[in-house]
Amino acid sequence: EIVMTQSPATLSVSPGERATLSCRASQSVSSNLAWYQQKPGQAPRLLIYGASSRATGIPARFSGGGSGTEFTLTISSLQSEDFAIYYCQQYNNWPPPFGGGTKVEIK
Amino acid sequence: EVQLVESGGGLVQPGRSLRLSCTTSGFLFGDFAMNWVRQAPGKGLEWVGFIRSKTYGGTTEYAASVKGRFTISRDDSKSIAYLQMNTLKTEDTAVYYCARALMWFNYGPFDYWGQGTLVTVSS
């Protein structure tokens, strides 16, 4: 079973700054990697799929990269509404685990 | 507009059963695989299981933690997915989300989610 590891657990960033989140798979998942955003009391929202394709309606400041076992989610200029928890998920192999999440908080 | 609405959650004693429903609208339900994902209080996301579309046999797969206790089914005529949970344990306490997989995919990525329904297993 593939294990997804996200780092850091918490990222403190000032509004307007760039944030880079990492996700590592214990074995290759090709480009079958998604990123989700979750705010308190809300369901997760799909941001990125196929490692780098933005989902419908997602702003261009969100970008994804990587393949194989190493992936990144970059938020180019953090807005107030971007402070949330971010999860990665691989869907290359069954079962499809999520990473433990990265909380992006206001510095 | 695509909508997914879970229902059926609540307080249940350990060892008892509960059935959750995911009522959908705004898309051709029968064309999509449907998944269940849960989130224990203050914890991360845990994939529970999914059901393929009838085109791909309507078969199911489950996480090891629920296999043999949980069953996912679907009623394409009503556009509803179900999660039957038997022999519930305290560690099953969580918000349960249903989620739609992207077209042609099974267990991710999930482009639409319901708002979730809370299941509390406690005596």
XYZ file of C-alpha atoms in Angstrom:
230
model
C 0.000 0.000 0.000
C 1.308 3.413 -0.980
C 1.946 5.941 1.781
C 1.617 9.666 1.090
C 3.707 12.019 3.222
C 3.121 15.756 3.241
C 5.495 18.409 4.502
C 5.616 20.611 6.365
C 2.741 19.867 8.718
C 2.230 23.600 9.227
C 3.355 26.462 7.026
C 3.243 30.045 8.318
C 3.044 32.549 5.499
C 2.236 36.241 5.212
C -0.497 37.371 2.807
C 0.975 38.081 -0.612
C 3.860 35.669 -0.132
C 4.509 32.468 -2.022
C 3.791 29.090 -0.426
C 5.206 25.758 -1.533
C 3.773 22.519 -0.171
C 5.309 19.079 -0.698
C 3.851 15.621 -1.087
C 5.884 12.441 -1.378
C 4.671 8.976 -2.390
C 6.342 5.817 -1.086
C 6.407 4.490 -4.650
C 5.742 5.963 -8.062
C 2.201 7.146 -8.762
C 3.056 8.541 -12.204
C 1.100 11.817 -12.523
C -2.024 10.479 -10.812
C -1.911 12.952 -7.958
C -4.568 15.392 -6.777
C -4.542 18.310 -4.339
C -7.515 19.407 -2.248
C -8.192 22.445 -0.082
C -10.305 22.188 3.047
C -11.518 25.043 5.225
C -13.001 24.543 8.711
C -16.488 23.079 8.624
C -16.403 22.599 4.854
C -15.952 19.695 2.501
C -12.666 19.420 0.614
C -12.421 21.148 -2.767
C -10.460 19.773 -5.700
C -7.679 22.140 -6.761
C -5.317 20.121 -8.942
C -5.493 16.737 -10.667
C -3.084 14.937 -12.936
C -0.375 16.546 -10.800
C -0.590 19.856 -12.672
C -4.058 20.429 -14.159
C -6.211 22.994 -12.388
C -9.783 21.972 -11.669
C -12.651 24.071 -12.975
C -12.801 27.506 -11.423
C -9.478 27.305 -9.579
C -7.446 30.540 -9.750
C -4.185 30.586 -11.661
C -2.197 31.358 -8.493
C -2.511 27.641 -7.670
C -0.111 25.425 -9.576
C 0.986 21.827 -9.221
C 4.130 20.063 -10.328
C 6.074 16.854 -10.105
C 5.693 13.233 -11.139
C 6.656 9.817 -9.868
C 7.144 10.233 -6.133
C 7.730 13.963 -5.564
C 5.037 16.602 -5.969
C 4.533 20.242 -5.082
C 1.618 22.618 -4.774
C 2.538 26.259 -5.126
C 0.351 29.215 -4.242
C 2.045 32.162 -5.907
C 0.606 34.991 -3.792
C -1.426 33.969 -0.787
C -4.826 35.558 -0.409
C -6.789 35.609 2.854
C -9.133 32.914 1.553
C -6.210 30.531 0.923
C -5.469 29.891 4.590
C -6.675 26.331 4.971
C -5.520 22.717 5.122
C -4.257 21.110 1.924
C -4.278 17.386 1.203
C -2.701 15.385 -1.564
C -4.134 12.081 -2.800
C -2.749 9.489 -5.174
C -5.170 7.617 -7.411
C -2.711 5.552 -9.412
C -3.055 2.459 -7.264
C -5.787 1.067 -5.062
C -6.281 1.898 -2.198
C -5.994 5.662 -2.819
C -4.682 7.218 0.396
C -4.593 10.880 1.266
C -1.569 12.580 2.765
C -1.733 13.815 6.332
C -2.279 17.417 5.258
C -0.443 20.738 5.452
C -2.031 23.576 7.352
C -1.294 26.968 5.825
C -1.675 29.605 8.499
C -1.229 33.353 8.691
C 2.214 34.437 9.821
C -25.773 22.461 -10.901
C -24.160 19.347 -9.493
C -25.242 18.590 -5.930
C -24.507 15.778 -3.501
C -26.366 15.636 -0.195
C -25.597 13.084 2.503
C -28.136 12.027 5.098
C -28.627 9.344 7.712
C -25.927 10.230 10.196
C -26.443 10.346 13.940
C -25.585 8.781 17.264
C -25.407 4.988 17.320
C -24.183 2.451 19.853
C -21.155 0.265 19.187
C -22.078 -2.922 17.354
C -25.173 -1.417 15.766
C -25.813 -0.494 12.132
C -26.507 2.679 10.199
C -27.183 3.445 6.540
C -26.081 6.676 4.927
C -27.531 8.037 1.704
C -25.968 10.341 -0.862
C -28.689 11.951 -2.946
C -27.402 13.561 -6.116
C -28.662 15.827 -8.857
C -27.403 17.839 -11.801
C -25.496 15.102 -13.615
C -25.925 11.639 -15.151
C -25.387 9.684 -11.950
C -25.125 6.329 -13.696
C -22.034 7.433 -15.626
C -19.880 8.065 -12.554
C -18.101 6.085 -9.868
C -19.088 7.211 -6.385
C -16.873 7.216 -3.336
C -17.172 7.608 0.420
C -14.487 9.450 2.399
C -14.513 10.046 6.142
C -12.837 12.416 8.536
C -12.562 11.710 12.248
C -12.856 14.787 14.499
C -9.726 16.899 14.148
C -8.081 14.374 11.828
C -7.296 14.029 8.142
C -9.183 12.435 5.277
C -9.588 8.679 5.009
C -10.910 7.013 1.866
C -13.558 4.429 2.777
C -14.618 2.804 -0.488
C -16.192 3.226 -3.892
C -18.621 1.726 -6.351
C -17.986 1.634 -10.074
C -20.572 2.700 -12.595
C -22.768 -0.068 -13.986
C -20.878 0.279 -17.261
C -17.867 -1.091 -15.412
C -19.788 -3.716 -13.496
C -20.961 -1.688 -10.511
C -18.404 -3.470 -8.349
C -17.018 -2.166 -5.096
C -13.733 -1.821 -3.246
C -13.143 -0.957 0.396
C -10.445 0.229 2.731
C -9.054 -2.509 4.948
C -10.403 -0.758 8.043
C -14.030 -1.237 6.937
C -13.924 -4.257 4.650
C -16.446 -6.883 5.705
C -18.431 -4.367 7.779
C -19.362 -1.639 5.272
C -21.214 -2.070 1.972
C -21.644 0.504 -0.768
C -24.527 0.268 -3.224
C -26.217 2.477 -5.762
C -29.673 3.080 -7.206
C -29.161 4.682 -10.594
C -32.924 5.163 -11.061
C -32.951 7.460 -8.020
C -29.419 8.882 -8.403
C -28.540 7.783 -4.870
C -25.480 6.071 -3.425
C -25.631 4.261 -0.101
C -23.177 3.315 2.608
C -24.417 0.497 4.846
C -22.336 0.389 8.007
C -22.586 -2.686 10.229
C -20.860 -3.675 13.450
C -19.903 -0.075 14.094
C -16.930 0.712 16.295
C -16.075 3.848 18.252
C -13.241 4.478 15.797
C -15.807 4.819 12.992
C -16.872 8.143 14.495
C -16.363 10.697 11.736
C -17.939 13.023 9.238
C -18.766 10.928 6.197
C -18.588 12.534 2.766
C -19.738 11.145 -0.528
C -17.678 12.276 -3.493
C -17.934 11.928 -7.243
C -14.894 10.743 -9.159
C -14.000 12.504 -12.368
C -15.437 10.900 -15.497
C -13.507 7.744 -16.498
C -11.900 7.523 -13.038
C -12.832 5.381 -10.063
C -11.227 6.348 -6.749
C -10.020 9.817 -7.511
C -9.763 12.609 -8.199
C -13.008 13.806 -6.636
C -14.480 16.870 -8.285
C -17.705 17.157 -6.276
C -18.310 16.461 -2.602
C -21.319 16.497 -0.360
C -21.433 18.601 2.793
C -20.904 15.547 4.989
C -22.931 13.820 7.677
C -21.661 13.141 11.198
C -21.710 9.617 12.555
C -20.999 9.254 16.264
C -20.494 5.772 17.647
C -20.787 5.807 21.400
C -22.530 4.006 24.210
